[in-house]
Every structure is written in C-alpha cells, then in structure tokens.
PDB file of C-alpha atoms in Angstrom:
ATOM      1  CA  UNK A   1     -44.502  52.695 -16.071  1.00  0.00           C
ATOM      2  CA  UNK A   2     -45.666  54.542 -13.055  1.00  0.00           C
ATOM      3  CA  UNK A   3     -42.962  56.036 -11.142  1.00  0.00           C
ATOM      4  CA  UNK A   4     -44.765  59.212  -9.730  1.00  0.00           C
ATOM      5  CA  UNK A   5     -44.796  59.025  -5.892  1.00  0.00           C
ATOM      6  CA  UNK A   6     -41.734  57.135  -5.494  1.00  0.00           C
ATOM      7  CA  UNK A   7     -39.383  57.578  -2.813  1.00  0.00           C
ATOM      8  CA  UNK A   8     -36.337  59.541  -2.626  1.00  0.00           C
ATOM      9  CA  UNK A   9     -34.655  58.308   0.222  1.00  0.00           C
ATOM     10  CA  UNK A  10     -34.462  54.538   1.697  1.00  0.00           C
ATOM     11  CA  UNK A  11     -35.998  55.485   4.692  1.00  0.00           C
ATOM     12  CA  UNK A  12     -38.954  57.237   3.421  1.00  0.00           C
ATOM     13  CA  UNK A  13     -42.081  55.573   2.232  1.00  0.00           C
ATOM     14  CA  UNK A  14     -43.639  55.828  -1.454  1.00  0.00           C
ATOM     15  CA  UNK A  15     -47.011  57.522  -1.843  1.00  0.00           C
ATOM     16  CA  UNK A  16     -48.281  54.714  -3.889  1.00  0.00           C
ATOM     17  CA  UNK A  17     -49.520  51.128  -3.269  1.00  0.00           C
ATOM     18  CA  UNK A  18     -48.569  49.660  -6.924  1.00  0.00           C
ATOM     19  CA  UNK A  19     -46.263  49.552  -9.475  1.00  0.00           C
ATOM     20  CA  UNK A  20     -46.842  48.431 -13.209  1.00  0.00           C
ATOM     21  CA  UNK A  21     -43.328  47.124 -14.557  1.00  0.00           C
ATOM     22  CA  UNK A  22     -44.654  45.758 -17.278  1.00  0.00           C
ATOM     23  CA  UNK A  23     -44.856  42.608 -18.607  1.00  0.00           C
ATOM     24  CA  UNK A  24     -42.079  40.310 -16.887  1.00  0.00           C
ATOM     25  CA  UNK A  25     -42.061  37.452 -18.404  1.00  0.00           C
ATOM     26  CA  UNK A  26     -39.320  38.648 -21.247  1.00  0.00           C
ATOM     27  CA  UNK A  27     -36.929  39.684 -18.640  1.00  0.00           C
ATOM     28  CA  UNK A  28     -33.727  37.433 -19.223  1.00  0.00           C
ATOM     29  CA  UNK A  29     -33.166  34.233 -17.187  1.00  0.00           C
ATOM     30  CA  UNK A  30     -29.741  34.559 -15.183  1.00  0.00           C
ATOM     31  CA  UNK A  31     -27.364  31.917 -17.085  1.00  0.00           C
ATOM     32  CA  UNK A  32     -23.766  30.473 -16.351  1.00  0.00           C
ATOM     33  CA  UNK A  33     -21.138  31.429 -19.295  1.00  0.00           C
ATOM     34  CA  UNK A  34     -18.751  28.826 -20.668  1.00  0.00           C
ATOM     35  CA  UNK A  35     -15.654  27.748 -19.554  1.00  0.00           C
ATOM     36  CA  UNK A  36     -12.895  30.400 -20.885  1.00  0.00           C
ATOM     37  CA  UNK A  37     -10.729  33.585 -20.553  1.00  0.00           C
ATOM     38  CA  UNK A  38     -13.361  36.406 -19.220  1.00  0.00           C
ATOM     39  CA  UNK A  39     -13.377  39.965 -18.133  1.00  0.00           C
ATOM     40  CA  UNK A  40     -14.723  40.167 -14.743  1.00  0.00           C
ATOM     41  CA  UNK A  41     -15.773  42.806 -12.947  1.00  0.00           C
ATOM     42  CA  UNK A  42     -15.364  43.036  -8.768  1.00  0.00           C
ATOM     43  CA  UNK A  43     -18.392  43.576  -7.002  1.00  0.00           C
ATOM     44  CA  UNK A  44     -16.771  43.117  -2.783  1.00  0.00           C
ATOM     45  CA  UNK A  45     -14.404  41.786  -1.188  1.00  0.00           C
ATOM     46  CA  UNK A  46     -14.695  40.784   2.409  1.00  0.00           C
ATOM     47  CA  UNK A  47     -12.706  38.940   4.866  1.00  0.00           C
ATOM     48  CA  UNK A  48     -14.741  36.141   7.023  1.00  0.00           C
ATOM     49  CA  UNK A  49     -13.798  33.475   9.626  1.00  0.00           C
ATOM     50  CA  UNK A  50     -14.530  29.180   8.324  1.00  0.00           C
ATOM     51  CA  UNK A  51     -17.668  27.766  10.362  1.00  0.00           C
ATOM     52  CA  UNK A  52     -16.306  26.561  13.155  1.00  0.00           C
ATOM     53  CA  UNK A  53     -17.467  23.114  11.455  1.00  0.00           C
ATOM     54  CA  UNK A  54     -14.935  23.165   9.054  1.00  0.00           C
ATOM     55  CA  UNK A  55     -12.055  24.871  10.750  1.00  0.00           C
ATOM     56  CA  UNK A  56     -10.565  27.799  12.327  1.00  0.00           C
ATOM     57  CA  UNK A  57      -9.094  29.501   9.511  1.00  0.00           C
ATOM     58  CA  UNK A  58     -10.271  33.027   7.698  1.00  0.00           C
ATOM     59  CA  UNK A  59     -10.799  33.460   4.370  1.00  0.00           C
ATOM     60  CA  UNK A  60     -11.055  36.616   1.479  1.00  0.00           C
ATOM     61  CA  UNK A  61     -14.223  36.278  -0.308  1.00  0.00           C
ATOM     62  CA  UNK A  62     -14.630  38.085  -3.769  1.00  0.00           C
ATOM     63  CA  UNK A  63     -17.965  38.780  -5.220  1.00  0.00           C
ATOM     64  CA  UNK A  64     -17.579  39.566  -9.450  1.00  0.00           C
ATOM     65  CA  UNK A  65     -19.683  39.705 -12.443  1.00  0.00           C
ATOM     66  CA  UNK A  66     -19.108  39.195 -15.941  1.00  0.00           C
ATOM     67  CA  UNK A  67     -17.943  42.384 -17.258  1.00  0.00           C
ATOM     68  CA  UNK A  68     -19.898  42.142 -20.454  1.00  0.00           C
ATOM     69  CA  UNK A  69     -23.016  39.819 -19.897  1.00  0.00           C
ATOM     70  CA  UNK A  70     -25.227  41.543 -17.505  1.00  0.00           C
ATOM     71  CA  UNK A  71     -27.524  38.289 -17.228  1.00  0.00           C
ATOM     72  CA  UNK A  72     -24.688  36.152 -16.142  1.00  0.00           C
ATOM     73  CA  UNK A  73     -24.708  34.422 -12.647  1.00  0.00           C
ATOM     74  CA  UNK A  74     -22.303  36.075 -10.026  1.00  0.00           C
ATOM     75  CA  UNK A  75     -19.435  34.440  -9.240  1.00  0.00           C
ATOM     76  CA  UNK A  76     -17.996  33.961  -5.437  1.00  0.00           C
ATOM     77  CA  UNK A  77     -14.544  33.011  -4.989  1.00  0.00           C
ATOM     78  CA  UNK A  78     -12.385  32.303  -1.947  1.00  0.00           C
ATOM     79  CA  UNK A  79      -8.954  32.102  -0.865  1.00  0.00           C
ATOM     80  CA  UNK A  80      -7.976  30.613   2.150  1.00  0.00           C
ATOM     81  CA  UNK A  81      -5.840  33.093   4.097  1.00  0.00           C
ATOM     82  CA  UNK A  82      -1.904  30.878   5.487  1.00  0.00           C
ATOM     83  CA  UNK A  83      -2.429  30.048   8.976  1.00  0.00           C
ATOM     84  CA  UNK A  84       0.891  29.598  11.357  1.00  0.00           C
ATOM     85  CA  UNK A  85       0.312  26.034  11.672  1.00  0.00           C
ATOM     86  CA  UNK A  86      -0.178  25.583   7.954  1.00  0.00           C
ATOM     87  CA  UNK A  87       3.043  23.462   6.126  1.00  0.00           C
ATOM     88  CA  UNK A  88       5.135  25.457   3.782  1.00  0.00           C
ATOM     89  CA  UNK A  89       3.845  24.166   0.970  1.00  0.00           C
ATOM     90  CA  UNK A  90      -0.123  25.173   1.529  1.00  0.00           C
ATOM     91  CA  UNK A  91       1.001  28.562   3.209  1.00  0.00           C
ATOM     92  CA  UNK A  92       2.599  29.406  -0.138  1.00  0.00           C
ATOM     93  CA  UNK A  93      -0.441  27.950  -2.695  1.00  0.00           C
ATOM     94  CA  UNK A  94      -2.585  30.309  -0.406  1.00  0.00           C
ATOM     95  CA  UNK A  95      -0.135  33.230  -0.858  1.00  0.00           C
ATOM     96  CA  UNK A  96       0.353  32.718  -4.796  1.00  0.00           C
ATOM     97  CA  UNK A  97      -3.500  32.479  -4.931  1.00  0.00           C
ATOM     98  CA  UNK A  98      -3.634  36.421  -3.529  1.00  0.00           C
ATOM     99  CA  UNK A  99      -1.483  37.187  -5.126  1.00  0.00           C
ATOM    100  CA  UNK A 100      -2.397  36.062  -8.058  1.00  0.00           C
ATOM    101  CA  UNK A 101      -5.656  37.572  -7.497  1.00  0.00           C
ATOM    102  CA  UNK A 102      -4.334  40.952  -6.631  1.00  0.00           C
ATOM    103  CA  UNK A 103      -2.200  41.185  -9.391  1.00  0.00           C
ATOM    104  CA  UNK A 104      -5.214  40.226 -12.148  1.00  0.00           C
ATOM    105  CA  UNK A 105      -6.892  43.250 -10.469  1.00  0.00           C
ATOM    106  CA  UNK A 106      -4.465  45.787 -10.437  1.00  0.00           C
ATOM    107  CA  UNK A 107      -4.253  45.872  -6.769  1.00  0.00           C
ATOM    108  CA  UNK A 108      -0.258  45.608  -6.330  1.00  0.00           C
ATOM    109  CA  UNK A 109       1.568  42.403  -4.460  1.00  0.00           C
ATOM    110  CA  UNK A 110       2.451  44.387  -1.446  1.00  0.00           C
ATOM    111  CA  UNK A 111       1.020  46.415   1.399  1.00  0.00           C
ATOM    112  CA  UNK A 112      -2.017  46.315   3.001  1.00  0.00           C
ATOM    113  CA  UNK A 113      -5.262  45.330   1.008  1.00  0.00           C
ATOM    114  CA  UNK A 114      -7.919  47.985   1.037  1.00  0.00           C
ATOM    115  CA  UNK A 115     -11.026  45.806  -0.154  1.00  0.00           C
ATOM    116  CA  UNK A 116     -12.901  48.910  -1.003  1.00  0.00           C
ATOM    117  CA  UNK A 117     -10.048  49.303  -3.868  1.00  0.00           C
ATOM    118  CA  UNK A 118     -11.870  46.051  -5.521  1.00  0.00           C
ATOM    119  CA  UNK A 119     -14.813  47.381  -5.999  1.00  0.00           C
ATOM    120  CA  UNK A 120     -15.556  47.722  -9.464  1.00  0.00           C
ATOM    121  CA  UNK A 121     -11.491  47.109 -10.746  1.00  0.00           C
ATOM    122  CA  UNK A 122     -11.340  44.701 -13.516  1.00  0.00           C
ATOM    123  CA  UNK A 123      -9.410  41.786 -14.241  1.00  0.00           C
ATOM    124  CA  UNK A 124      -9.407  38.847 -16.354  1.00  0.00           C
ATOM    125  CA  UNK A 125     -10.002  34.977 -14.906  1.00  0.00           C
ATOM    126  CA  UNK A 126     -10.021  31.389 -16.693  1.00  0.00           C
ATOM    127  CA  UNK A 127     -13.609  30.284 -15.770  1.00  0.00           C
ATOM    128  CA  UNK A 128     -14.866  27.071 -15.433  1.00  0.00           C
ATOM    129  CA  UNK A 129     -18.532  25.488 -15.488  1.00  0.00           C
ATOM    130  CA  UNK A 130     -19.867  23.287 -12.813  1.00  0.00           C
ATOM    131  CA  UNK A 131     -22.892  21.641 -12.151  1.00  0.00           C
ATOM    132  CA  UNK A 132     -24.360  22.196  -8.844  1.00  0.00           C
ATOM    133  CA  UNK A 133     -27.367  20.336  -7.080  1.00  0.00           C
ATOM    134  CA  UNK A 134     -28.818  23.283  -5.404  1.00  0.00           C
ATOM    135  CA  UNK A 135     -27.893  26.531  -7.629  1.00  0.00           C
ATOM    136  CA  UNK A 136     -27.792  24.800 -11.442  1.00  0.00           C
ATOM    137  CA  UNK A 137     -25.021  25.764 -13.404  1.00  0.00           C
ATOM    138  CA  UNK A 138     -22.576  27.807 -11.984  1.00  0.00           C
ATOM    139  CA  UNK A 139     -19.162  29.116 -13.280  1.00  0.00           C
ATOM    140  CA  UNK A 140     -16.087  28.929 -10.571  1.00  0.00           C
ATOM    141  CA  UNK A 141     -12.872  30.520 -11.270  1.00  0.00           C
ATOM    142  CA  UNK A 142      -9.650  27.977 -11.889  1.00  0.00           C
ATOM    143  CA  UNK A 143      -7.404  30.976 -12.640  1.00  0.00           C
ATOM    144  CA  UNK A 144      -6.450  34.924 -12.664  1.00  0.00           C
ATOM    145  CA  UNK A 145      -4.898  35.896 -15.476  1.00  0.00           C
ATOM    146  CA  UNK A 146      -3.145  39.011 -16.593  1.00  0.00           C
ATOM    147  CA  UNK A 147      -3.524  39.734 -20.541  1.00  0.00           C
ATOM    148  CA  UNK A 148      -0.738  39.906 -22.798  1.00  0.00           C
ATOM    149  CA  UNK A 149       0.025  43.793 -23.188  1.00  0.00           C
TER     150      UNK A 149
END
C-alpha cells in the first residue's frame, strides 16, 4: 500500500495522484444485527428542530454503533423533547425516554446535558430489526437498559 506523499493536515494536498488499497472486494458488507440486548457505543448527540412539515417540536438525536461488531449498520435514535402544550401523559413518556437514555449511558438524571459527554460512553439497548424500503435492514432501538451489577 502506498502511503508515501500523503497529507498531514486536512487542508493540505497529497503529493500523489493514486492510491493502491488493495483488492476491495473482501472488505465486509455493512449488516443489521439481530434483535437483542447489545452494547452500544455513542458516536453524537445533537439537538435539532422537526421539519416544519411535521411539527414544531425539537428533538435529541443519538448516533451509536455496535460496541463489538465494527461492520454493523449505525443506529440513529430520537427522542422527542416535552413541549408546553404537550398532555401530561406524552410530556412524561418523552421525559422517561431521556431519561432512560441518560441513565443507560452513565450520564446522570439531572442537570444540564453536555452532549459532548456521549461521545464514546457506553450503554446497553434492547434492539430491534426492521425492514426498510430505502436503507434494507436496519436495527432501531425499543429500549435502554442498565445491566444487572
């Protein structure tokens, strides 16, 4: 594998014009894993506003891998943050779902939420496989968990 010439910084260019990697076609397909109890692994954590389309709300999104399959899709999960016109009842499903989350992770059930703090803190999650039209098999998370000590 040629690496001579390649650059040290993002912003500066290589002093080639190729790169042999080899042969490519035994590098792993990316693959859902089946539905269970797995280690995951966070990756970000961001806060972003609903298409104005579907609402008005804001939601956390968490980006995670499987801890221990590095050819596994990504998984994206979001939680609806309570709005003031939200009923009791879905105010507190979207507060147990944080919380839920941030407890799985280690990340406390009070204070502020530094996202950064995610960022590579593990947890544990009850996983489900799905079928989607656009992306194949995907796996969606139905639960955080918190192992028995």
């Amino acid at each position: 594998m040629a690496d001579e010439g390649f650059a040290t910084s993002l912003n500066e260019r290589a002093e080639t014009s190729f790169v042999d990697l080899g042969d490519l076609s035994d590098v792993p397909e990316q693959h859902s894993v089946v539905a269970g109890e797995w280690r995951v692994r966070g990756i970000s954590l961001e806060m972003r506003k609903q298409k104005p389309e579907k609402g008005t709300g804001s939601f956390l999104m968490a980006l995670m891998e499987i801890a221990d399959d590095p050819d596994s899709k990504l998984i994206t999960h979001v939680m609806m943050l309570p709005a003031e016109s939200d009923p009791e009842r879905t105010k507190n499903q979207r507060l147990r779902a944080i919380r839920d989350f941030r407890v799985a992770f280690g990340l406390g059930t009070s204070g502020p939420l530094n996202f950064s703090d995610f960022e590579g803190a593990y947890g544990y999650a009850i996983l489900v496989e799905e079928e989607d039209a656009t992306y194949g098999s995907q796996n969606r998370v139905k639960k955080f968990t918190v192992p028995a000590a």
